[in-house]
mmCIF file of C-alpha atoms in Angstrom:
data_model
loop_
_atom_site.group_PDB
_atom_site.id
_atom_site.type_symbol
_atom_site.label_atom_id
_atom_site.label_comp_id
_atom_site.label_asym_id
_atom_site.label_seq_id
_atom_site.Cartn_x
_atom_site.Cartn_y
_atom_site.Cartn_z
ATOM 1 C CA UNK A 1 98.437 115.502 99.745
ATOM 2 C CA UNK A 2 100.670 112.921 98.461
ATOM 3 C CA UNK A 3 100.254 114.027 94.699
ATOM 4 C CA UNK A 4 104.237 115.006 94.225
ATOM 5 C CA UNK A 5 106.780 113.128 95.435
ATOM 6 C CA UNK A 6 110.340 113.917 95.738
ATOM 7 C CA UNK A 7 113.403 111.407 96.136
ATOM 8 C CA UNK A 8 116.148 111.504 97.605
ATOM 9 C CA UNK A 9 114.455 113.395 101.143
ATOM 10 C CA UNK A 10 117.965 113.866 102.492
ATOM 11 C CA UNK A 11 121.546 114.367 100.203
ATOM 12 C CA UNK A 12 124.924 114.950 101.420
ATOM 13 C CA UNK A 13 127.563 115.664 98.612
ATOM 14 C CA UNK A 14 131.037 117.122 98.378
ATOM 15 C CA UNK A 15 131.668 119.934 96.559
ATOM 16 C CA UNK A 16 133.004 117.889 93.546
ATOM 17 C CA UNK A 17 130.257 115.637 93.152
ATOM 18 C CA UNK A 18 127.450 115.139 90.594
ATOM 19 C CA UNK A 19 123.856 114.266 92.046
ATOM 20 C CA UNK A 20 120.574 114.802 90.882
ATOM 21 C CA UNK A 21 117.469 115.307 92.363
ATOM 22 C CA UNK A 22 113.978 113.671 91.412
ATOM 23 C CA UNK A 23 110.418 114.949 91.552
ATOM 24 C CA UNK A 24 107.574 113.004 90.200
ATOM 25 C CA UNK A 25 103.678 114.154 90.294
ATOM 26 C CA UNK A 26 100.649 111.910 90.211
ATOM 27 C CA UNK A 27 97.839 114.957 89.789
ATOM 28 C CA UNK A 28 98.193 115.075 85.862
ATOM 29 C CA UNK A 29 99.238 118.519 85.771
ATOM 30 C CA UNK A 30 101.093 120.389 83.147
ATOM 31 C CA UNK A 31 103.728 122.667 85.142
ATOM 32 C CA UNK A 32 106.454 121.686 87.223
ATOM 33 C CA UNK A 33 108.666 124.285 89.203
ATOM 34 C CA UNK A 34 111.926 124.128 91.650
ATOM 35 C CA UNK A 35 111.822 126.338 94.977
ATOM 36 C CA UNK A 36 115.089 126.701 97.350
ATOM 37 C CA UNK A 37 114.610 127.602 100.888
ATOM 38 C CA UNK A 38 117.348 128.638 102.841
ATOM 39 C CA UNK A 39 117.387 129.433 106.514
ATOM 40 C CA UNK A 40 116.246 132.688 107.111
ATOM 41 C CA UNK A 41 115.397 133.439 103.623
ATOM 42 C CA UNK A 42 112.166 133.487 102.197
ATOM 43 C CA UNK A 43 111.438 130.460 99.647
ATOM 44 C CA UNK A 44 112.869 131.579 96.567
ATOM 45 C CA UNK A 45 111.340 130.206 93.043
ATOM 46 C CA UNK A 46 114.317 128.779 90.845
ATOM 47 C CA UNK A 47 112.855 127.307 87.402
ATOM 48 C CA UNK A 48 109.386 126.337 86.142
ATOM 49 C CA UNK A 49 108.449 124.297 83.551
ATOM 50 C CA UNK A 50 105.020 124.344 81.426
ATOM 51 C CA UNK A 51 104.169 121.271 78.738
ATOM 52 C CA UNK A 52 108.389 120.128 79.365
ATOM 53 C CA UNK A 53 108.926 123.687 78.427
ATOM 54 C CA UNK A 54 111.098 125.773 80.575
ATOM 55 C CA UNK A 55 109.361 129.120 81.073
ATOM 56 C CA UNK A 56 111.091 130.960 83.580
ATOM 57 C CA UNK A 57 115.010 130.552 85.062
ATOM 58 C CA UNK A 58 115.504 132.953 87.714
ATOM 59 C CA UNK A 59 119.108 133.836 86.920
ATOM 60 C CA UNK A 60 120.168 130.473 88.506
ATOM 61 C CA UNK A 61 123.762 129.316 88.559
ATOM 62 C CA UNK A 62 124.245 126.860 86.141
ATOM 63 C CA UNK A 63 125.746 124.390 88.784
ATOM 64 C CA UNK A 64 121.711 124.155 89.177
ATOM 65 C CA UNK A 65 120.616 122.159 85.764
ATOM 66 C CA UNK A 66 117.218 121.452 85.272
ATOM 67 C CA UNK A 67 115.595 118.664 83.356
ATOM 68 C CA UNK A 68 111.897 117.848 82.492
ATOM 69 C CA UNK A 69 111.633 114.643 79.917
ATOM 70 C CA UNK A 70 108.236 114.862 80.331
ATOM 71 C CA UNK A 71 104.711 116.697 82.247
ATOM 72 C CA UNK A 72 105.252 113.739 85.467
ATOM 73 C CA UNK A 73 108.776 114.550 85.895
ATOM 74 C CA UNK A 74 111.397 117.304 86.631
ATOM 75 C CA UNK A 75 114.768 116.402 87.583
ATOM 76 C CA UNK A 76 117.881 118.629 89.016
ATOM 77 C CA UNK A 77 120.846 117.861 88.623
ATOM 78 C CA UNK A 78 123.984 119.156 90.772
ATOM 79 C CA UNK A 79 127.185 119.509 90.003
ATOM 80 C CA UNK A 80 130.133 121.777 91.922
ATOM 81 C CA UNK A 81 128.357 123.068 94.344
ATOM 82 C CA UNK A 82 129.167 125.188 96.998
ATOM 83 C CA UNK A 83 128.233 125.023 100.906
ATOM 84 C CA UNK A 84 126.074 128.138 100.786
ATOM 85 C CA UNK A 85 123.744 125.851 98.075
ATOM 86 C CA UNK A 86 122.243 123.868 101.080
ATOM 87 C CA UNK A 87 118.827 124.072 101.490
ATOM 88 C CA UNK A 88 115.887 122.362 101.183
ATOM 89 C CA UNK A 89 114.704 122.254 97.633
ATOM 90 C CA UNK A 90 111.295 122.086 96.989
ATOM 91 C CA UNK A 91 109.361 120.442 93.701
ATOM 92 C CA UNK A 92 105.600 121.617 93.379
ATOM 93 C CA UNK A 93 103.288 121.032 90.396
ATOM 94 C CA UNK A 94 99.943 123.116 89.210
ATOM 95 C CA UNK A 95 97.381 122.647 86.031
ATOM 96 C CA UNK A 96 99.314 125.287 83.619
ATOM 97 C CA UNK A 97 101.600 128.062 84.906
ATOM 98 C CA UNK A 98 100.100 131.324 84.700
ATOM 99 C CA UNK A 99 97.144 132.973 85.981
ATOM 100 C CA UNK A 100 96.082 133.551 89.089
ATOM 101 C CA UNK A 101 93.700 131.026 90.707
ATOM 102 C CA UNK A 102 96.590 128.319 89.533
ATOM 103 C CA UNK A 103 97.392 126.443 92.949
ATOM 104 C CA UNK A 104 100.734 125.126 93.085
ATOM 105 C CA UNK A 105 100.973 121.441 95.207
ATOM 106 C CA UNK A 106 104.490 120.854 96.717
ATOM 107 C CA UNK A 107 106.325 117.790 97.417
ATOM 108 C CA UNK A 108 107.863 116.772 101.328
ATOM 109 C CA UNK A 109 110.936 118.238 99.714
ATOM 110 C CA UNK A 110 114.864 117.086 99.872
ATOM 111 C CA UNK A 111 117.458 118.809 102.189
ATOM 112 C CA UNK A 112 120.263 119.145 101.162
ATOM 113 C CA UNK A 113 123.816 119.362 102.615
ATOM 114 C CA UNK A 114 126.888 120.241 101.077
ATOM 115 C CA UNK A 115 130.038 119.881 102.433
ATOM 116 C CA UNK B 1 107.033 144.326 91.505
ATOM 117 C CA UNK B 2 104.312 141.803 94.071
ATOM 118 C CA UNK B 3 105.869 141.990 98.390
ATOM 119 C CA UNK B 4 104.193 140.195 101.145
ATOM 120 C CA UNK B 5 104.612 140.739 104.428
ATOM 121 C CA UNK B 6 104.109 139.013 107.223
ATOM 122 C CA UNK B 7 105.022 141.169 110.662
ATOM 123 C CA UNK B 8 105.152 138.032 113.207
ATOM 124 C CA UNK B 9 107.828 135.818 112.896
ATOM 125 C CA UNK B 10 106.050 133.525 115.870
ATOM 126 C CA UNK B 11 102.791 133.043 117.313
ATOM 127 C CA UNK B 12 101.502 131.005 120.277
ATOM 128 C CA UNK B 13 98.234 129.548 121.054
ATOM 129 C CA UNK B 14 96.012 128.022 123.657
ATOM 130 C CA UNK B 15 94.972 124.768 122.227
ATOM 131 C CA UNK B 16 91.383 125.333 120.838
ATOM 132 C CA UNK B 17 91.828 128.574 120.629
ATOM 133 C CA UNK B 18 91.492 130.756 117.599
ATOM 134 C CA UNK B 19 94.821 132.632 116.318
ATOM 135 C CA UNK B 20 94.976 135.226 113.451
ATOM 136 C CA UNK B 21 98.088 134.837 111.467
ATOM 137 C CA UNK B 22 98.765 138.566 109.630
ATOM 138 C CA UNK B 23 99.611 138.856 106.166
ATOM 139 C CA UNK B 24 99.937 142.159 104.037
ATOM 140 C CA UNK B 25 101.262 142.322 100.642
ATOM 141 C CA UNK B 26 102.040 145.386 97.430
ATOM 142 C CA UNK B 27 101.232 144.826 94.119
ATOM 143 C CA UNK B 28 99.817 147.263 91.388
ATOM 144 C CA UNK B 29 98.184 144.799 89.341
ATOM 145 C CA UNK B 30 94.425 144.947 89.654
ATOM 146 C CA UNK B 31 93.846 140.899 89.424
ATOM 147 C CA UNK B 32 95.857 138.592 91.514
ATOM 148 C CA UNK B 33 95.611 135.725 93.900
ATOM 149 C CA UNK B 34 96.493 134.980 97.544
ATOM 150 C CA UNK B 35 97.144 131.900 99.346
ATOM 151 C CA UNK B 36 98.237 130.231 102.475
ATOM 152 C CA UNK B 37 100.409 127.317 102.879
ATOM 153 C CA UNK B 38 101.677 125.667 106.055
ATOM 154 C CA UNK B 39 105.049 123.777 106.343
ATOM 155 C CA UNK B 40 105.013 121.165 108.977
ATOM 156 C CA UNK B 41 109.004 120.357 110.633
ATOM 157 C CA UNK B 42 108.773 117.731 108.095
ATOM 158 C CA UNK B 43 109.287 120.082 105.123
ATOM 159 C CA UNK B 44 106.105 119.961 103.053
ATOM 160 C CA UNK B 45 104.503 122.764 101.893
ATOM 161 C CA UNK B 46 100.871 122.214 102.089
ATOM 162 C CA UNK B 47 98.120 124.131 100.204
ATOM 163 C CA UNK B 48 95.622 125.725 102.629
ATOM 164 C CA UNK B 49 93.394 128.243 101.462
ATOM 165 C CA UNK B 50 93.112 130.427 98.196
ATOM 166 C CA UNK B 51 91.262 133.828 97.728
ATOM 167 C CA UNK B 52 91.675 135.623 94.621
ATOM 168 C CA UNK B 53 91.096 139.365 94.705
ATOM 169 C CA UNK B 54 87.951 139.732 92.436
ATOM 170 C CA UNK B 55 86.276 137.197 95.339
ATOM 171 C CA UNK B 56 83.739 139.055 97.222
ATOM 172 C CA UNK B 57 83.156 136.858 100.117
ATOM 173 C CA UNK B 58 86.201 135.929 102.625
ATOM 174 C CA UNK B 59 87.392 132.229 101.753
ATOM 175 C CA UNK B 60 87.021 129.223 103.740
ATOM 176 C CA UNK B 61 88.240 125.775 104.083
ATOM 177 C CA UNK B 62 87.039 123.878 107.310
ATOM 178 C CA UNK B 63 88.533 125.512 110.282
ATOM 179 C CA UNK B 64 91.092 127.990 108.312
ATOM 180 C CA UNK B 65 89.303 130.977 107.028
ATOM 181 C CA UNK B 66 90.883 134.088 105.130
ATOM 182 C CA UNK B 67 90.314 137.579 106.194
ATOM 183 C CA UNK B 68 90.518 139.679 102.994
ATOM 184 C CA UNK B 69 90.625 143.551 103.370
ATOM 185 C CA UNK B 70 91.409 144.389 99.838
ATOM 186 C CA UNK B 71 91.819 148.241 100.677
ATOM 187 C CA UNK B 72 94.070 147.666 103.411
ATOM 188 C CA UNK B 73 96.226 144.552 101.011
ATOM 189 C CA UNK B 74 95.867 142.553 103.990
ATOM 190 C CA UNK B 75 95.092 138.819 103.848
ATOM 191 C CA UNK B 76 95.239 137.270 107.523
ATOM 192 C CA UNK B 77 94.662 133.557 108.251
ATOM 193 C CA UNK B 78 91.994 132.974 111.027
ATOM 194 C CA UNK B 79 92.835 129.347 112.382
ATOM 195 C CA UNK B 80 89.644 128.373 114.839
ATOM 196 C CA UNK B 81 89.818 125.532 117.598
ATOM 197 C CA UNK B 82 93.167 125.326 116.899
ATOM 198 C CA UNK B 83 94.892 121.493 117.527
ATOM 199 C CA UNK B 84 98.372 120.801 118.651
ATOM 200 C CA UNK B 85 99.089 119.345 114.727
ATOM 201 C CA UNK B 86 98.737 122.965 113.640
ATOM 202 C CA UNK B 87 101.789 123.758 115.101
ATOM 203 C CA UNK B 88 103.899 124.285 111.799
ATOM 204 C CA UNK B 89 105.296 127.497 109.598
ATOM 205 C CA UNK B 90 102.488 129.723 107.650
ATOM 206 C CA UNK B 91 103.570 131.079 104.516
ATOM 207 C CA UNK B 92 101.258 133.940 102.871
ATOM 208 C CA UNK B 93 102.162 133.942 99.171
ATOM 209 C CA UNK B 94 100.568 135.909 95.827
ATOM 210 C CA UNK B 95 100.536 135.540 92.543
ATOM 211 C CA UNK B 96 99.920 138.127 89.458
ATOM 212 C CA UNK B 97 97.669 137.663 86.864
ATOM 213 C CA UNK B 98 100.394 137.582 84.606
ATOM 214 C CA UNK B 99 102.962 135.298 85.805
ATOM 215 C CA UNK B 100 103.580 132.420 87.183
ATOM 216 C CA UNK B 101 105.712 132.717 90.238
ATOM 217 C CA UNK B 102 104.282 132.734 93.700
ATOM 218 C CA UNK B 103 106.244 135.345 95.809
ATOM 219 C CA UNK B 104 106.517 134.120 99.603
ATOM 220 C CA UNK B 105 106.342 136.138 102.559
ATOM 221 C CA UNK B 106 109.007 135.648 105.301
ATOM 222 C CA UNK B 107 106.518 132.689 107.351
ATOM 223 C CA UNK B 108 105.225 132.930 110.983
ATOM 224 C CA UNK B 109 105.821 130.108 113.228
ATOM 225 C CA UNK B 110 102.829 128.968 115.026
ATOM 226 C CA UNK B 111 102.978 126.908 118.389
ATOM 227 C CA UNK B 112 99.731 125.489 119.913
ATOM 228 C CA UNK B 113 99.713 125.131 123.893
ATOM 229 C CA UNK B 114 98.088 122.375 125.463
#
């Protein structure tokens, strides 16, 4: 599946530096959503957007800021973070959020390192 | 609040084999939806099967199949004539019927022996 697509696949960044992360999806779907998936941790769901809407923020620092100009793309953008925030983060899109036979499709992904 | 569980943090396999991945979860809500993902070392997350709980037959989707035992909240993944590319992460995930998070389980890492 090659529907969402997620640039830049690998960041390093300093702890004072601004960066943001791009996700783009190609299946003309209507929710957009940011995962993080730490080492050992089980992938944990971060913000989702319906229609450009945000619908959920799941008490995310706000070092994390999420942007969605429109239903094709959902940016993040980065700023002062700390080491512990590397991870890989994870864009996925679905038809609408909500309801349960929704499947959510996720891009490759972009791992992050902060130093 | 919805918990899955998934008891084997690694599995290995004879190459065409079939291996049964174990997934349990909690959740009082009578209407949800289960599915299976698989994360190659590349990172992806890739949609595998779906079975939501109302379904009365067991899912399937080419060789992966889903064993749903609705009174026991289990939900394994039955991988048959398994291939050395489905050597990867599984991830057992639900969703409520009223929200729109998926809640992961921990993963099980599968490795297929030639």
């Amino acid at each position: 599946e090659t529907g969402v697509t997620q640039t830049p696949r690998h960041l390093v960044m300093g702890m004072t530096n601004k960066k943001s992360l791009k996700c783009e999806q190609h299946l003309g779907h209507n929710a957009m959503y940011w995962y993080k998936q730490s080492a050992k941790k089980p992938l944990e769901l971060m913000f989702v957007y319906n229609f450009k809407e945000q619908t959920e923020n799941n008490s995310v620092p706000s070092r994390f800021s999420p942007e969605c100009p429109n239903s094709s793309h959902l940016f993040l953008h980065l700023h002062t973070l700390q080491p512990e925030d590397s991870a890989l983060y994870l864009c996925a899109s679905s038809q609408v959020a909500g309801g349960n036979t929704d499947t959510q499709y996720f891009g490759p992904g972009t791992r992050l390192t902060v130093l | 609040a919805q918990k899955i569980t998934q008891t084997q943090p690694g599995m290995f396999v004879q190459e065409k084999e079939a291996v049964t991945l174990d997934c349990t979860y909690d959740t009082s809500d009578p209407s949800y939806g289960l599915f299976w993902y698989k994360q190659p070392s590349s990172g992806e997350m890739i949609f595998l099967i779906y079975q939501g709980s109302y379904d009365q037959q067991n899912a399937t989707e080419g060789r992966y199949s889903l064993n749903f035992q609705k009174a026991r909240k289990s939900a394994n993944l039955v991988i048959s004539a398994s291939q050395l590319g489905d050597s990867a992460m599984y991830f057992c995930a639900m969703r409520d019927q009223y929200g729109n998070k998926l809640v992961f389980g921990a993963g099980t890492i599968l490795r297929v022996k030639s």
